[in-house]
mmCIF file of C-alpha atoms in Angstrom:
data_model
loop_
_atom_site.group_PDB
_atom_site.id
_atom_site.type_symbol
_atom_site.label_atom_id
_atom_site.label_comp_id
_atom_site.label_asym_id
_atom_site.label_seq_id
_atom_site.Cartn_x
_atom_site.Cartn_y
_atom_site.Cartn_z
ATOM 1 C CA MET F 126 23.248 14.344 5.329
ATOM 2 C CA ILE F 127 24.250 17.726 4.747
ATOM 3 C CA GLN F 128 24.146 20.450 7.626
ATOM 4 C CA ASN F 129 25.001 23.896 7.774
ATOM 5 C CA ILE F 130 25.543 24.442 4.553
ATOM 6 C CA LYS F 131 25.812 28.054 3.505
ATOM 7 C CA PRO F 132 23.740 30.187 0.765
ATOM 8 C CA HIS F 133 26.744 30.790 -0.951
ATOM 9 C CA THR F 134 28.180 27.229 -1.067
ATOM 10 C CA ASP F 135 28.810 25.738 -4.434
ATOM 11 C CA LEU F 136 26.824 22.660 -4.667
ATOM 12 C CA ARG F 137 26.445 20.543 -7.366
ATOM 13 C CA THR F 138 24.326 17.715 -8.536
ATOM 14 C CA SER F 139 27.074 15.504 -9.108
ATOM 15 C CA ASP F 140 27.622 15.365 -5.121
ATOM 16 C CA PHE F 141 24.707 13.319 -4.804
ATOM 17 C CA PHE F 142 25.175 11.071 -7.073
ATOM 18 C CA TYR F 143 25.935 7.316 -5.581
ATOM 19 C CA GLU F 144 25.773 3.698 -7.114
ATOM 20 C CA LEU F 145 22.546 1.526 -6.865
ATOM 21 C CA PRO F 146 23.144 -2.022 -7.932
ATOM 22 C CA GLU F 147 20.179 -3.203 -9.848
ATOM 23 C CA ARG F 148 20.372 -6.257 -8.012
ATOM 24 C CA LEU F 149 19.107 -3.999 -4.916
ATOM 25 C CA ILE F 150 16.271 -2.332 -6.712
ATOM 26 C CA ALA F 151 13.064 -4.213 -5.760
ATOM 27 C CA GLN F 152 10.904 -5.570 -8.548
ATOM 28 C CA HIS F 153 7.696 -6.438 -6.721
ATOM 29 C CA PRO F 154 6.388 -5.131 -3.160
ATOM 30 C CA VAL F 155 6.285 -6.518 -0.222
ATOM 31 C CA GLU F 156 2.871 -8.518 0.515
ATOM 32 C CA GLN F 157 2.412 -6.454 3.811
ATOM 33 C CA ARG F 158 2.619 -2.464 2.445
ATOM 34 C CA ASP F 159 3.491 -1.619 5.979
ATOM 35 C CA THR F 160 6.464 -4.223 6.325
ATOM 36 C CA SER F 161 8.739 -2.431 3.782
ATOM 37 C CA ARG F 162 12.181 -1.101 5.022
ATOM 38 C CA LEU F 163 12.256 2.491 6.602
ATOM 39 C CA MET F 164 15.862 4.002 6.981
ATOM 40 C CA VAL F 165 15.526 6.536 9.776
ATOM 41 C CA LEU F 166 18.348 8.984 9.854
ATOM 42 C CA ASP F 167 18.946 11.212 13.139
ATOM 43 C CA ARG F 168 19.969 14.850 12.133
ATOM 44 C CA LYS F 169 21.457 15.416 15.369
ATOM 45 C CA SER F 170 23.960 12.428 15.649
ATOM 46 C CA GLY F 171 23.865 11.432 12.060
ATOM 47 C CA SER F 172 22.914 7.824 12.915
ATOM 48 C CA ILE F 173 21.093 5.359 10.688
ATOM 49 C CA GLU F 174 18.651 3.076 11.898
ATOM 50 C CA HIS F 175 17.314 0.433 9.869
ATOM 51 C CA ARG F 176 13.617 -0.235 10.825
ATOM 52 C CA HIS F 177 10.339 -1.585 9.296
ATOM 53 C CA PHE F 178 7.716 0.943 7.686
ATOM 54 C CA PHE F 179 4.960 0.107 10.592
ATOM 55 C CA ASP F 180 7.960 1.630 13.001
ATOM 56 C CA ILE F 181 6.948 5.084 11.974
ATOM 57 C CA LEU F 182 4.713 4.890 14.692
ATOM 58 C CA ASP F 183 7.570 5.525 17.098
ATOM 59 C CA TYR F 184 8.674 9.151 15.421
ATOM 60 C CA LEU F 185 5.237 10.638 15.276
ATOM 61 C CA ARG F 186 3.851 12.535 17.901
ATOM 62 C CA PRO F 187 -0.063 13.605 19.268
ATOM 63 C CA GLU F 188 1.149 17.425 18.156
ATOM 64 C CA ASP F 189 2.386 16.514 14.791
ATOM 65 C CA VAL F 190 0.389 16.600 11.060
ATOM 66 C CA LEU F 191 0.793 13.782 8.462
ATOM 67 C CA VAL F 192 -0.092 15.271 5.199
ATOM 68 C CA ILE F 193 -1.033 12.738 2.572
ATOM 69 C CA ASN F 194 -1.434 13.207 -1.275
ATOM 70 C CA ASP F 195 -4.675 11.551 -2.180
ATOM 71 C CA SER F 196 -4.515 11.704 -5.978
ATOM 72 C CA LYS F 197 -5.100 8.157 -7.846
ATOM 73 C CA VAL F 198 -3.220 7.066 -10.671
ATOM 74 C CA ILE F 199 -4.749 6.342 -13.880
ATOM 75 C CA PRO F 200 -3.681 3.495 -16.149
ATOM 76 C CA ALA F 201 -1.874 6.226 -18.606
ATOM 77 C CA ARG F 202 0.442 3.822 -20.924
ATOM 78 C CA LEU F 203 -1.497 2.966 -23.986
ATOM 79 C CA TYR F 204 0.336 0.365 -26.903
ATOM 80 C CA GLY F 205 -1.268 0.580 -30.127
ATOM 81 C CA HIS F 206 -0.561 1.987 -33.581
ATOM 82 C CA VAL F 207 -0.907 4.191 -36.729
ATOM 83 C CA GLU F 208 -4.638 3.980 -37.874
ATOM 84 C CA GLY F 209 -4.684 1.264 -40.824
ATOM 85 C CA ARG F 210 -0.882 0.346 -40.246
ATOM 86 C CA GLU F 211 -0.316 -2.287 -37.987
ATOM 87 C CA GLU F 212 3.098 -3.045 -38.067
ATOM 88 C CA ALA F 213 3.687 0.867 -36.876
ATOM 89 C CA GLY F 214 3.539 0.288 -33.172
ATOM 90 C CA ILE F 215 3.384 3.290 -30.968
ATOM 91 C CA GLU F 216 3.424 3.848 -27.143
ATOM 92 C CA LEU F 217 1.641 6.539 -25.168
ATOM 93 C CA LEU F 218 1.639 7.958 -21.932
ATOM 94 C CA LEU F 219 -0.893 10.575 -20.908
ATOM 95 C CA LEU F 220 0.374 13.169 -19.274
ATOM 96 C CA ARG F 221 -2.356 16.043 -18.262
ATOM 97 C CA GLN F 222 -6.133 16.288 -19.330
ATOM 98 C CA ARG F 223 -6.665 19.969 -20.995
ATOM 99 C CA SER F 224 -10.401 19.291 -21.830
ATOM 100 C CA LEU F 225 -12.827 16.479 -21.426
ATOM 101 C CA ASP F 226 -11.137 13.991 -24.225
ATOM 102 C CA THR F 227 -7.951 16.152 -25.088
ATOM 103 C CA TRP F 228 -4.854 15.216 -23.295
ATOM 104 C CA GLU F 229 -1.186 15.930 -23.469
ATOM 105 C CA THR F 230 0.593 12.669 -24.090
ATOM 106 C CA LEU F 231 4.235 11.620 -24.316
ATOM 107 C CA VAL F 232 4.229 9.354 -27.729
ATOM 108 C CA LYS F 233 7.359 6.944 -28.809
ATOM 109 C CA PRO F 234 8.325 6.848 -31.479
ATOM 110 C CA GLY F 235 7.783 10.902 -31.973
ATOM 111 C CA LYS F 236 7.806 10.485 -35.762
ATOM 112 C CA ARG F 237 5.215 8.226 -36.021
ATOM 113 C CA ALA F 238 2.949 10.944 -34.091
ATOM 114 C CA ARG F 239 2.838 14.168 -36.732
ATOM 115 C CA VAL F 240 0.026 16.421 -36.708
ATOM 116 C CA GLY F 241 -3.125 15.075 -38.232
ATOM 117 C CA ALA F 242 -1.745 11.446 -37.422
ATOM 118 C CA LYS F 243 -5.022 8.996 -36.539
ATOM 119 C CA LEU F 244 -4.174 6.156 -33.531
ATOM 120 C CA CYS F 245 -5.532 3.339 -32.611
ATOM 121 C CA PHE F 246 -5.784 1.916 -29.139
ATOM 122 C CA GLY F 247 -7.322 -1.639 -28.068
ATOM 123 C CA ASP F 248 -8.819 -2.725 -31.460
ATOM 124 C CA GLY F 249 -10.138 0.482 -31.884
ATOM 125 C CA MET F 250 -11.883 0.869 -28.457
ATOM 126 C CA LEU F 251 -10.250 4.056 -28.208
ATOM 127 C CA LYS F 252 -8.640 6.554 -31.264
ATOM 128 C CA GLY F 253 -6.878 9.572 -31.582
ATOM 129 C CA GLU F 254 -5.678 12.203 -33.650
ATOM 130 C CA VAL F 255 -2.634 14.527 -33.082
ATOM 131 C CA LEU F 256 -3.732 17.938 -33.172
ATOM 132 C CA GLU F 257 -0.282 19.664 -32.281
ATOM 133 C CA LEU F 258 3.008 19.437 -31.264
ATOM 134 C CA VAL F 259 3.370 21.511 -27.443
ATOM 135 C CA GLN F 260 6.205 21.836 -25.050
ATOM 136 C CA GLU F 261 9.588 19.380 -24.969
ATOM 137 C CA GLY F 262 8.009 17.294 -28.096
ATOM 138 C CA ASN F 263 4.793 16.433 -26.165
ATOM 139 C CA ARG F 264 1.944 15.839 -28.147
ATOM 140 C CA LEU F 265 -1.693 16.913 -28.025
ATOM 141 C CA ILE F 266 -4.372 14.710 -28.973
ATOM 142 C CA ARG F 267 -8.207 14.378 -29.027
ATOM 143 C CA PHE F 268 -9.555 10.921 -28.509
ATOM 144 C CA ASP F 269 -12.429 9.522 -29.162
ATOM 145 C CA TYR F 270 -14.595 6.353 -28.110
ATOM 146 C CA ASP F 271 -17.871 4.545 -28.135
ATOM 147 C CA ARG F 272 -20.160 7.003 -25.772
ATOM 148 C CA THR F 273 -23.090 4.538 -25.400
ATOM 149 C CA GLU F 274 -20.512 2.075 -24.176
ATOM 150 C CA HIS F 275 -18.133 4.279 -21.604
ATOM 151 C CA ASP F 276 -19.380 7.066 -19.794
ATOM 152 C CA SER F 277 -15.803 8.787 -19.565
ATOM 153 C CA ILE F 278 -12.329 8.145 -21.322
ATOM 154 C CA TYR F 279 -11.402 7.022 -17.856
ATOM 155 C CA SER F 280 -13.665 3.741 -18.159
ATOM 156 C CA VAL F 281 -11.494 2.697 -21.578
ATOM 157 C CA LEU F 282 -8.454 3.360 -19.601
ATOM 158 C CA HIS F 283 -9.138 0.771 -16.922
ATOM 159 C CA LYS F 284 -9.896 -1.812 -19.649
ATOM 160 C CA ILE F 285 -6.945 -0.991 -22.000
ATOM 161 C CA GLY F 286 -4.420 1.008 -19.919
ATOM 162 C CA LEU F 287 -1.667 0.156 -18.101
ATOM 163 C CA MET F 288 0.271 1.552 -14.927
ATOM 164 C CA PRO F 289 3.226 3.970 -15.941
ATOM 165 C CA LEU F 290 5.656 2.307 -13.692
ATOM 166 C CA PRO F 291 9.048 3.761 -12.971
ATOM 167 C CA PRO F 292 11.483 3.043 -15.562
ATOM 168 C CA TYR F 293 13.342 1.149 -12.865
ATOM 169 C CA ILE F 294 10.860 -1.803 -12.378
ATOM 170 C CA THR F 295 11.147 -3.540 -15.461
ATOM 171 C CA GLU F 296 9.056 -6.457 -14.317
ATOM 172 C CA ARG F 297 4.990 -6.567 -15.087
ATOM 173 C CA LEU F 298 2.618 -5.356 -12.117
ATOM 174 C CA GLU F 299 0.123 -8.046 -11.723
ATOM 175 C CA ASP F 300 -2.045 -6.649 -8.826
ATOM 176 C CA GLN F 301 -2.094 -2.838 -10.610
ATOM 177 C CA SER F 302 -3.689 -1.608 -7.043
ATOM 178 C CA ARG F 303 0.010 -1.907 -5.791
ATOM 179 C CA TYR F 304 0.932 1.062 -7.420
ATOM 180 C CA GLN F 305 -1.824 2.967 -6.134
ATOM 181 C CA THR F 306 -1.936 4.392 -2.183
ATOM 182 C CA VAL F 307 -4.701 2.354 0.197
ATOM 183 C CA TYR F 308 -6.205 6.531 0.188
ATOM 184 C CA ALA F 309 -6.145 7.403 -3.375
ATOM 185 C CA ARG F 310 -9.347 9.107 -4.782
ATOM 186 C CA GLU F 311 -9.583 11.600 -7.272
ATOM 187 C CA GLU F 312 -7.989 9.999 -10.575
ATOM 188 C CA GLY F 313 -5.701 12.623 -12.356
ATOM 189 C CA SER F 314 -1.999 11.065 -11.531
ATOM 190 C CA ALA F 315 0.584 9.883 -14.579
ATOM 191 C CA ALA F 316 2.786 8.223 -11.395
ATOM 192 C CA ALA F 317 2.123 7.453 -7.848
ATOM 193 C CA PRO F 318 3.038 9.307 -4.935
ATOM 194 C CA THR F 319 5.209 6.963 -3.837
ATOM 195 C CA ALA F 320 5.898 7.834 -0.482
ATOM 196 C CA GLY F 321 2.651 6.917 0.512
ATOM 197 C CA LEU F 322 2.582 3.640 -1.147
ATOM 198 C CA HIS F 323 3.394 1.448 2.455
ATOM 199 C CA PHE F 324 0.589 2.804 4.715
ATOM 200 C CA THR F 325 -1.998 0.343 5.549
ATOM 201 C CA GLU F 326 -5.284 1.303 6.597
ATOM 202 C CA ALA F 327 -4.389 -0.380 9.828
ATOM 203 C CA LEU F 328 -1.771 1.878 10.830
ATOM 204 C CA LEU F 329 -3.111 4.779 9.542
ATOM 205 C CA GLU F 330 -5.516 4.010 12.262
ATOM 206 C CA LYS F 331 -3.111 3.920 14.849
ATOM 207 C CA ILE F 332 -1.418 6.970 13.561
ATOM 208 C CA ARG F 333 -4.922 8.684 14.351
ATOM 209 C CA ALA F 334 -5.296 6.950 17.666
ATOM 210 C CA LYS F 335 -1.890 8.426 18.808
ATOM 211 C CA GLY F 336 -3.635 11.682 18.383
ATOM 212 C CA THR F 337 -1.480 12.390 15.044
ATOM 213 C CA ALA F 338 -3.672 14.386 12.737
ATOM 214 C CA ILE F 339 -4.280 13.305 9.212
ATOM 215 C CA VAL F 340 -4.651 15.774 6.446
ATOM 216 C CA PRO F 341 -5.211 15.147 2.845
ATOM 217 C CA VAL F 342 -4.233 17.297 -0.187
ATOM 218 C CA MET F 343 -4.614 16.429 -4.022
ATOM 219 C CA LEU F 344 -1.518 17.173 -5.883
ATOM 220 C CA HIS F 345 -1.617 15.218 -9.084
ATOM 221 C CA VAL F 346 1.852 13.750 -9.955
ATOM 222 C CA GLY F 347 3.082 14.047 -13.622
ATOM 223 C CA LEU F 348 6.298 12.987 -15.487
ATOM 224 C CA GLY F 349 8.409 15.857 -13.953
ATOM 225 C CA THR F 350 8.699 12.634 -11.065
ATOM 226 C CA PHE F 351 10.672 10.465 -13.947
ATOM 227 C CA ARG F 352 12.526 12.947 -15.528
ATOM 228 C CA PRO F 353 15.990 13.494 -14.371
ATOM 229 C CA VAL F 354 17.870 16.448 -12.923
ATOM 230 C CA LYS F 355 20.033 18.171 -15.925
ATOM 231 C CA ALA F 356 21.057 21.341 -14.067
ATOM 232 C CA ASP F 357 24.877 20.840 -12.920
ATOM 233 C CA ARG F 358 24.047 23.428 -9.536
ATOM 234 C CA ILE F 359 21.134 22.941 -7.138
ATOM 235 C CA GLU F 360 19.915 26.572 -7.364
ATOM 236 C CA SER F 361 19.301 25.906 -11.093
ATOM 237 C CA THR F 362 16.978 23.049 -10.621
#
């Protein structure tokens, strides 16, 4: 915790570095969402308590407003290959929908996704063509699929796509709904608004019963949530 920071104080991002052993990074969610751990920091005393997430009820008051992001994560990670070259594997992460079937994407390896390249996913269920290179090496790709079988690209993604888990989660997620908040509504995020993953319907009802207002906002989460902070000074971030 940092208090009473003056505007001219020279804060560097390295001041916030800490070591987190890999063995302490959970690879699987707890069975009951709201039994996850909750660390409570008292800003006045600096004391720390270790509680469970359902204990958040003890810290919310009737006059408080709880703002939740009801954006829904799409299965935005795709594995496929260059059309006609099955040995040329390719990994795609959908970042931002530019038009109905055109998306800004992150591609690995980028050298296999030159402008004009044709890509194939899900045994041909979804195909794409690289239209242009955009900022930070991303690719703009136009997708095509059988519109007699699928009403949108989203229905295709739900059949062949995977949830884009953070890089520190290395094990397979068996239940993809666990990387989704219980109040997720509109598809569009490439990553989960993870602060809300621990809420359950029952806990939200208890919060409402306490008189705390719950207000939804729609903020689609993009790749930036996974990107490291590269600036040396905090004011440059």
